[in-house]
């Protein structure tokens, strides 16, 4: 995917801003490395041999292209617009995250960096990174909050099986935010031989742009497939938004298609009350957090609020800066889904389609079903099925009180 396919308005300015969002807010010691990374990335992006190698691994290792799937029984069940799923859940390691992990690992190799570090919350990004490092023979260190390590023991073991050094972070709430801080600390110390593979379209420039570019393939494939299947573009597209990488990758190719509505769905948790959710556009304010300027859940003094979501992958206090930019321009709309609705949609999808969706993706499903019901039968809505729900089955069983299942 060369630069020429990327609309001008979506290229951040020299200081890394999309409009007034984004930028570079990092310790002085990282500035040289970030400039180096930006230059190396821009060269790689324009280099056909890099793009070719990337495409090769996306196909052979990750399993691209993914299917565009017509959810026939769900469509009948809802009784409105035709519902399609873009099946990122079918990728190796179970979610879209592998697209970015492969892209950044190849870039690190190109830059001569032999050591990879990453952060992970639920463990999905950590697993994607660990597998890719094993494949390319790179050293891999993953920082993970102690609480998350306990909750996601299986993912910790997966990473270790692939040879990653998973390091427990004991500060603060012992979750994703602290893991990112620790990864940054490592990077500052080891920047000469180390590349930091950040897991979402977040943080300091050039990450939001770079991570988005590595996920653009989702939308490019979707456009091609829907034109083949239906001979026209969809009326609406829906994706869940944690940091925002699957959504921005899915939407990006459609930003200039003015007749296609784009909707991102955040985590409404128990409802929009202080500390009970992770819907940054509902309860958040403009602030600077972990590298960039964006919408952040914070109190009057700028202290980061506690967040809650049934889905670990959406449970983060900040949203990717490019999302804030399109929200201002009214190009992408945002909604939220609450935990109880999410669990309901999760079960409906299992029963009608035989597809177990990730709890993250189930947020998008709540809104997709709501909207499809309001639309007519000749309309089309496509949802990005960002990942599979195998990782969530134990948690769902526990919440639904299936005591006969040994969890
Ligand atoms: C991590 C994750 C997300 C959230 O991350 P984004 O960067 O917002 O895409 C969504 N879905 C799944 C399956 C995930 O693993």
Coordinates of N, CA, C and O in Angstrom, one line a residue, residues 63-179:
X63 N -2.8 -15.4 7.5 CA -4.0 -16.0 6.9 C -4.9 -15.0 6.1 O -6.1 -15.1 6.0
X64 N -4.3 -13.9 5.6 CA -5.1 -13.0 4.8 C -5.2 -13.4 3.3 O -4.3 -14.2 2.9
X65 N -6.2 -13.0 2.6 CA -7.3 -12.1 3.0 C -8.3 -12.9 3.9 O -8.4 -14.1 3.7
X66 N -9.0 -12.2 4.8 CA -10.0 -12.8 5.6 C -11.3 -12.7 4.8 O -11.5 -11.8 4.0
X67 N -12.2 -13.6 5.1 CA -13.5 -13.6 4.5 C -14.4 -12.4 4.8 O -14.4 -11.9 5.9
X68 N -15.3 -12.1 3.8 CA -16.4 -11.2 4.1 C -17.6 -12.2 4.2 O -17.9 -12.9 3.2
X69 N -18.2 -12.3 5.4 CA -19.2 -13.3 5.6 C -20.6 -12.8 5.8 O -20.8 -11.8 6.5
X70 N -21.5 -13.3 5.0 CA -22.9 -12.9 5.2 C -23.6 -13.6 6.3 O -23.7 -14.9 6.3
X71 N -24.0 -12.9 7.4 CA -24.6 -13.5 8.6 C -26.1 -13.6 8.3 O -26.9 -12.8 8.7
X72 N -26.4 -14.7 7.6 CA -27.8 -14.9 7.1 C -28.8 -15.1 8.2 O -29.8 -14.4 8.2
X73 N -28.5 -16.0 9.1 CA -29.5 -16.2 10.2 C -29.6 -15.0 11.1 O -30.7 -14.7 11.6
X74 N -28.5 -14.4 11.4 CA -28.6 -13.2 12.3 C -29.4 -12.1 11.5 O -30.3 -11.4 12.2
X75 N -29.2 -11.9 10.3 CA -30.0 -11.0 9.5 C -31.5 -11.3 9.6 O -32.3 -10.4 9.8
X76 N -31.8 -12.5 9.4 CA -33.3 -12.9 9.5 C -33.8 -12.7 10.9 O -34.9 -12.2 11.1
X77 N -33.0 -13.0 11.8 CA -33.4 -12.9 13.2 C -33.6 -11.4 13.6 O -34.6 -11.1 14.3
X78 N -32.8 -10.5 13.1 CA -32.9 -9.1 13.4 C -34.1 -8.5 12.5 O -34.8 -7.7 13.0
X79 N -34.1 -8.9 11.3 CA -35.2 -8.5 10.4 C -35.1 -7.1 9.9 O -36.0 -6.3 9.9
X80 N -33.9 -6.7 9.4 CA -33.7 -5.4 8.7 C -32.6 -5.6 7.7 O -32.6 -6.5 6.8
X81 N -31.6 -4.7 7.8 CA -30.5 -4.6 6.8 C -29.7 -5.9 6.8 O -29.7 -6.7 7.8
X82 N -29.1 -6.2 5.6 CA -28.2 -7.4 5.5 C -27.0 -7.2 6.3 O -26.3 -6.1 6.2
X83 N -26.7 -8.1 7.2 CA -25.5 -8.0 8.0 C -24.3 -8.8 7.5 O -24.5 -10.0 7.3
X84 N -23.2 -8.2 7.3 CA -22.0 -8.9 6.9 C -20.9 -8.8 8.0 O -20.9 -7.7 8.7
X85 N -20.1 -9.8 8.2 CA -19.0 -9.7 9.1 C -17.7 -9.7 8.3 O -17.5 -10.6 7.5
X86 N -16.7 -8.8 8.6 CA -15.4 -9.0 8.1 C -14.6 -9.8 9.1 O -14.5 -9.5 10.3
X87 N -14.1 -11.0 8.7 CA -13.7 -12.0 9.6 C -12.2 -11.9 10.1 O -11.5 -12.9 9.8
X88 N -11.9 -10.9 10.8 CA -10.6 -10.8 11.4 C -10.3 -11.8 12.5 O -9.2 -12.1 12.8
X89 N -11.4 -12.4 12.9 CA -11.3 -13.4 14.0 C -10.7 -14.7 13.4 O -10.2 -15.5 14.2
X90 N -10.6 -14.8 12.1 CA -10.0 -16.0 11.5 C -8.5 -16.0 11.4 O -7.9 -16.9 11.0
X91 N -8.0 -14.8 11.7 CA -6.5 -14.7 11.6 C -5.7 -15.5 12.6 O -6.3 -15.8 13.7
X92 N -4.5 -15.8 12.3 CA -3.6 -16.5 13.3 C -3.5 -15.6 14.6 O -3.4 -14.4 14.5
X93 N -3.6 -16.3 15.7 CA -3.7 -15.8 17.1 C -5.0 -15.1 17.4 O -5.2 -14.5 18.5
X94 N -5.9 -15.1 16.4 CA -7.3 -14.9 16.8 C -7.9 -13.5 16.7 O -9.0 -13.2 17.1
X95 N -7.1 -12.5 16.2 CA -7.6 -11.2 16.1 C -6.8 -10.4 15.1 O -5.8 -10.8 14.6
X96 N -7.2 -9.1 14.8 CA -6.6 -8.3 13.9 C -5.2 -7.9 14.3 O -4.3 -7.5 13.4
X97 N -4.8 -8.0 15.6 CA -3.6 -7.5 16.1 C -2.3 -8.0 15.4 O -1.3 -7.3 15.3
X98 N -2.4 -9.2 14.8 CA -1.3 -9.8 14.1 C -0.8 -8.9 12.9 O 0.4 -8.9 12.6
X99 N -1.7 -8.2 12.2 CA -1.4 -7.3 11.1 C -0.3 -6.3 11.5 O 0.7 -6.2 10.8
X100 N -0.5 -5.7 12.6 CA 0.4 -4.7 13.1 C 1.7 -5.3 13.6 O 2.8 -4.7 13.4
X101 N 1.6 -6.4 14.3 CA 2.7 -7.1 14.9 C 3.7 -7.5 13.8 O 4.9 -7.3 13.9
X102 N 3.2 -8.0 12.7 CA 4.0 -8.4 11.6 C 4.7 -7.2 10.9 O 5.9 -7.2 10.7
X103 N 3.9 -6.2 10.7 CA 4.4 -4.9 10.1 C 5.5 -4.3 10.9 O 6.6 -4.0 10.3
X104 N 5.3 -4.2 12.2 CA 6.4 -3.5 13.0 C 7.6 -4.4 13.1 O 8.7 -3.9 13.2
X105 N 7.4 -5.7 13.2 CA 8.6 -6.6 13.3 C 9.4 -6.5 12.1 O 10.7 -6.5 12.2
X106 N 8.8 -6.5 10.9 CA 9.6 -6.4 9.7 C 10.3 -5.0 9.6 O 11.4 -4.9 9.2
X107 N 9.6 -4.0 10.1 CA 10.3 -2.7 10.2 C 11.5 -2.7 11.1 O 12.6 -2.2 10.8
X108 N 11.3 -3.3 12.3 CA 12.4 -3.4 13.2 C 13.6 -4.1 12.6 O 14.8 -3.7 12.7
X109 N 13.3 -5.2 11.9 CA 14.4 -6.0 11.2 C 15.1 -5.1 10.2 O 16.3 -5.1 10.2
X110 N 14.3 -4.3 9.5 CA 14.9 -3.4 8.5 C 15.8 -2.4 9.1 O 16.8 -1.9 8.5
X111 N 15.4 -2.0 10.3 CA 16.2 -1.0 11.0 C 17.4 -1.6 11.8 O 18.1 -0.8 12.5
X112 N 17.5 -2.9 11.7 CA 18.6 -3.6 12.4 C 18.5 -3.7 13.9 O 19.4 -3.9 14.6
X113 N 17.2 -3.6 14.4 CA 16.9 -3.8 15.8 C 16.6 -5.3 16.1 O 15.7 -5.8 15.4
X114 N 17.3 -5.8 17.0 CA 17.2 -7.3 17.2 C 16.3 -7.6 18.4 O 16.0 -8.8 18.7
X115 N 16.1 -6.6 19.2 CA 15.3 -6.8 20.5 C 14.0 -6.1 20.4 O 13.9 -4.9 20.0
X116 N 12.9 -6.8 20.7 CA 11.5 -6.3 20.6 C 10.9 -6.2 22.0 O 11.1 -7.2 22.8
X117 N 10.3 -5.1 22.4 CA 9.5 -5.0 23.6 C 8.1 -4.7 23.2 O 7.8 -4.1 22.2
X118 N 7.2 -5.0 24.1 CA 5.8 -4.7 23.9 C 5.1 -4.7 25.2 O 5.6 -5.2 26.2
X119 N 3.9 -4.0 25.3 CA 3.0 -4.1 26.4 C 1.8 -4.9 26.1 O 1.5 -5.1 24.9
X120 N 1.2 -5.4 27.1 CA -0.1 -6.1 26.8 C -1.1 -6.0 28.0 O -0.6 -6.0 29.1
X121 N -2.3 -5.9 27.7 CA -3.4 -5.9 28.7 C -4.0 -7.2 28.9 O -3.6 -8.0 29.8
X122 N -4.9 -7.6 28.0 CA -5.5 -8.9 28.1 C -4.5 -10.0 27.6 O -4.8 -11.2 27.8
X123 N -3.5 -9.6 26.9 CA -2.5 -10.6 26.4 C -2.6 -10.8 24.9 O -1.7 -11.5 24.4
X124 N -3.6 -10.3 24.3 CA -3.7 -10.5 22.8 C -2.6 -9.9 22.0 O -2.0 -10.6 21.1
X125 N -2.3 -8.7 22.3 CA -1.1 -8.1 21.6 C 0.2 -8.7 21.9 O 1.0 -8.9 21.1
X126 N 0.3 -9.1 23.2 CA 1.5 -9.8 23.6 C 1.7 -11.1 22.9 O 2.8 -11.5 22.4
X127 N 0.6 -11.9 22.7 CA 0.7 -13.2 22.0 C 1.0 -13.0 20.6 O 1.9 -13.6 20.0
X128 N 0.4 -12.0 19.9 CA 0.7 -11.7 18.5 C 2.1 -11.3 18.4 O 2.8 -11.8 17.5
X129 N 2.7 -10.5 19.3 CA 4.0 -10.1 19.2 C 5.0 -11.2 19.4 O 6.0 -11.4 18.7
X130 N 4.7 -12.1 20.4 CA 5.6 -13.2 20.8 C 5.6 -14.2 19.6 O 6.7 -14.7 19.3
X131 N 4.5 -14.4 18.9 CA 4.5 -15.4 17.8 C 5.4 -14.9 16.7 O 6.2 -15.6 16.1
X132 N 5.2 -13.6 16.4 CA 5.9 -12.9 15.3 C 7.4 -12.9 15.6 O 8.3 -13.2 14.7
X133 N 7.8 -12.7 16.9 CA 9.2 -12.6 17.2 C 9.8 -14.1 17.1 O 11.0 -14.2 16.6
X134 N 9.0 -15.1 17.5 CA 9.5 -16.4 17.3 C 9.8 -16.7 15.8 O 10.8 -17.2 15.4
X135 N 8.8 -16.3 15.0 CA 8.9 -16.6 13.6 C 10.1 -15.9 13.0 O 10.8 -16.5 12.1
X136 N 10.4 -14.7 13.4 CA 11.5 -13.9 12.8 C 12.8 -14.1 13.6 O 13.8 -13.4 13.3
X137 N 12.8 -14.9 14.7 CA 14.0 -15.1 15.4 C 14.5 -13.8 16.2 O 15.7 -13.5 16.2
X138 N 13.6 -13.1 16.8 CA 14.0 -11.9 17.5 C 13.7 -12.1 19.0 O 12.8 -12.8 19.4
X139 N 14.5 -11.4 19.8 CA 14.3 -11.4 21.3 C 13.1 -10.7 21.6 O 12.8 -9.6 21.0
X140 N 12.3 -11.2 22.6 CA 11.0 -10.5 22.8 C 10.8 -10.4 24.3 O 10.8 -11.4 25.1
X141 N 10.5 -9.2 24.8 CA 10.2 -8.9 26.2 C 8.8 -8.3 26.2 O 8.5 -7.3 25.5
X142 N 7.9 -8.9 27.0 CA 6.5 -8.3 27.1 C 6.2 -7.9 28.5 O 6.3 -8.7 29.5
X143 N 5.8 -6.6 28.7 CA 5.4 -6.1 30.0 C 3.9 -6.2 30.2 O 3.1 -5.9 29.3
X144 N 3.6 -6.7 31.4 CA 2.2 -7.0 31.7 C 1.9 -6.8 33.1 O 2.7 -7.2 34.0
X145 N 0.8 -6.1 33.4 CA 0.4 -5.8 34.8 C 0.2 -7.1 35.6 O -0.3 -8.1 35.0
X146 N 0.6 -7.1 36.9 CA 0.5 -8.4 37.7 C -0.9 -8.9 37.7 O -1.2 -10.1 37.7
X147 N -1.9 -8.0 37.8 CA -3.3 -8.3 37.9 C -3.7 -9.0 36.6 O -4.4 -10.1 36.6
X148 N -3.3 -8.4 35.5 CA -3.6 -9.0 34.2 C -3.0 -10.3 34.0 O -3.6 -11.2 33.4
X149 N -1.8 -10.5 34.5 CA -1.1 -11.8 34.3 C -1.8 -12.9 35.0 O -1.9 -14.0 34.5
X150 N -2.4 -12.6 36.2 CA -3.2 -13.5 36.9 C -4.5 -13.9 36.1 O -4.9 -15.0 36.0
X151 N -5.2 -12.8 35.6 CA -6.5 -13.0 34.9 C -6.3 -13.7 33.6 O -7.2 -14.4 33.1
X152 N -5.1 -13.5 33.0 CA -4.9 -14.1 31.6 C -3.7 -15.1 31.6 O -2.8 -15.0 30.8
X153 N -3.8 -16.0 32.6 CA -2.6 -16.9 32.8 C -2.3 -17.7 31.5 O -1.2 -18.0 31.2
X154 N -3.4 -18.0 30.8 CA -3.2 -18.9 29.6 C -2.4 -18.1 28.5 O -1.5 -18.7 27.8
X155 N -2.7 -16.8 28.3 CA -2.0 -16.0 27.4 C -0.5 -15.8 27.8 O 0.4 -15.8 26.9
X156 N -0.3 -15.7 29.1 CA 1.1 -15.6 29.6 C 1.9 -16.9 29.2 O 3.0 -16.8 28.7
X157 N 1.2 -18.0 29.3 CA 1.9 -19.3 29.0 C 2.1 -19.4 27.5 O 3.2 -19.8 27.0
X158 N 1.1 -18.9 26.7 CA 1.3 -18.9 25.2 C 2.5 -18.1 24.8 O 3.4 -18.6 24.0
X159 N 2.7 -16.9 25.4 CA 3.8 -16.1 25.1 C 5.1 -16.8 25.5 O 6.1 -16.8 24.8
X160 N 5.1 -17.4 26.7 CA 6.3 -18.1 27.2 C 6.7 -19.3 26.3 O 7.9 -19.5 26.0
X161 N 5.6 -20.0 25.8 CA 5.9 -21.1 24.9 C 6.6 -20.6 23.6 O 7.5 -21.3 23.1
X162 N 6.3 -19.4 23.2 CA 6.9 -18.8 22.0 C 8.3 -18.2 22.3 O 8.8 -17.5 21.5
X163 N 8.7 -18.3 23.6 CA 10.1 -17.8 23.9 C 10.1 -16.4 24.4 O 11.2 -15.9 24.6
X164 N 9.0 -15.8 24.7 CA 9.0 -14.4 25.2 C 9.3 -14.4 26.7 O 8.9 -15.3 27.4
X165 N 9.9 -13.3 27.1 CA 10.2 -13.0 28.5 C 9.1 -12.1 29.0 O 9.0 -10.9 28.6
X166 N 8.1 -12.7 29.7 CA 6.9 -11.9 30.2 C 7.3 -11.3 31.6 O 7.5 -12.1 32.5
X167 N 7.3 -10.0 31.7 CA 7.7 -9.4 32.9 C 6.5 -8.7 33.6 O 5.8 -7.9 33.1
X168 N 6.3 -9.1 34.9 CA 5.2 -8.7 35.7 C 5.5 -7.2 36.2 O 6.5 -6.9 36.6
X169 N 4.4 -6.4 36.0 CA 4.5 -5.0 36.5 C 3.6 -4.8 37.7 O 2.4 -5.0 37.7
X170 N 4.3 -4.4 38.8 CA 3.6 -4.3 40.1 C 3.1 -2.9 40.5 O 2.6 -2.8 41.6
X171 N 3.3 -1.9 39.7 CA 3.0 -0.5 40.1 C 1.5 -0.3 39.9 O 0.8 -1.0 39.2
X172 N 1.0 0.7 40.7 CA -0.4 1.2 40.5 C -1.5 0.1 40.5 O -1.5 -0.8 41.4
X173 N -2.4 0.2 39.5 CA -3.5 -0.8 39.4 C -3.0 -2.1 38.8 O -3.8 -3.0 38.7
X174 N -1.7 -2.2 38.4 CA -1.1 -3.4 37.9 C -1.8 -3.9 36.6 O -2.0 -5.1 36.5
X175 N -2.2 -2.9 35.8 CA -2.8 -3.3 34.5 C -2.1 -2.6 33.3 O -1.0 -2.3 33.4
X176 N -2.9 -2.4 32.3 CA -2.3 -2.0 31.0 C -1.5 -0.7 31.1 O -0.4 -0.5 30.5
X177 N -2.1 0.3 31.7 CA -1.5 1.6 31.8 C -0.1 1.5 32.4 O 0.8 2.1 31.9
X178 N 0.1 0.8 33.5 CA 1.4 0.6 34.1 C 2.3 -0.2 33.2 O 3.5 0.1 33.2
X179 N 1.8 -1.1 32.5 CA 2.6 -1.9 31.6 C 3.2 -1.0 30.5 O 4.4 -1.2 30.1

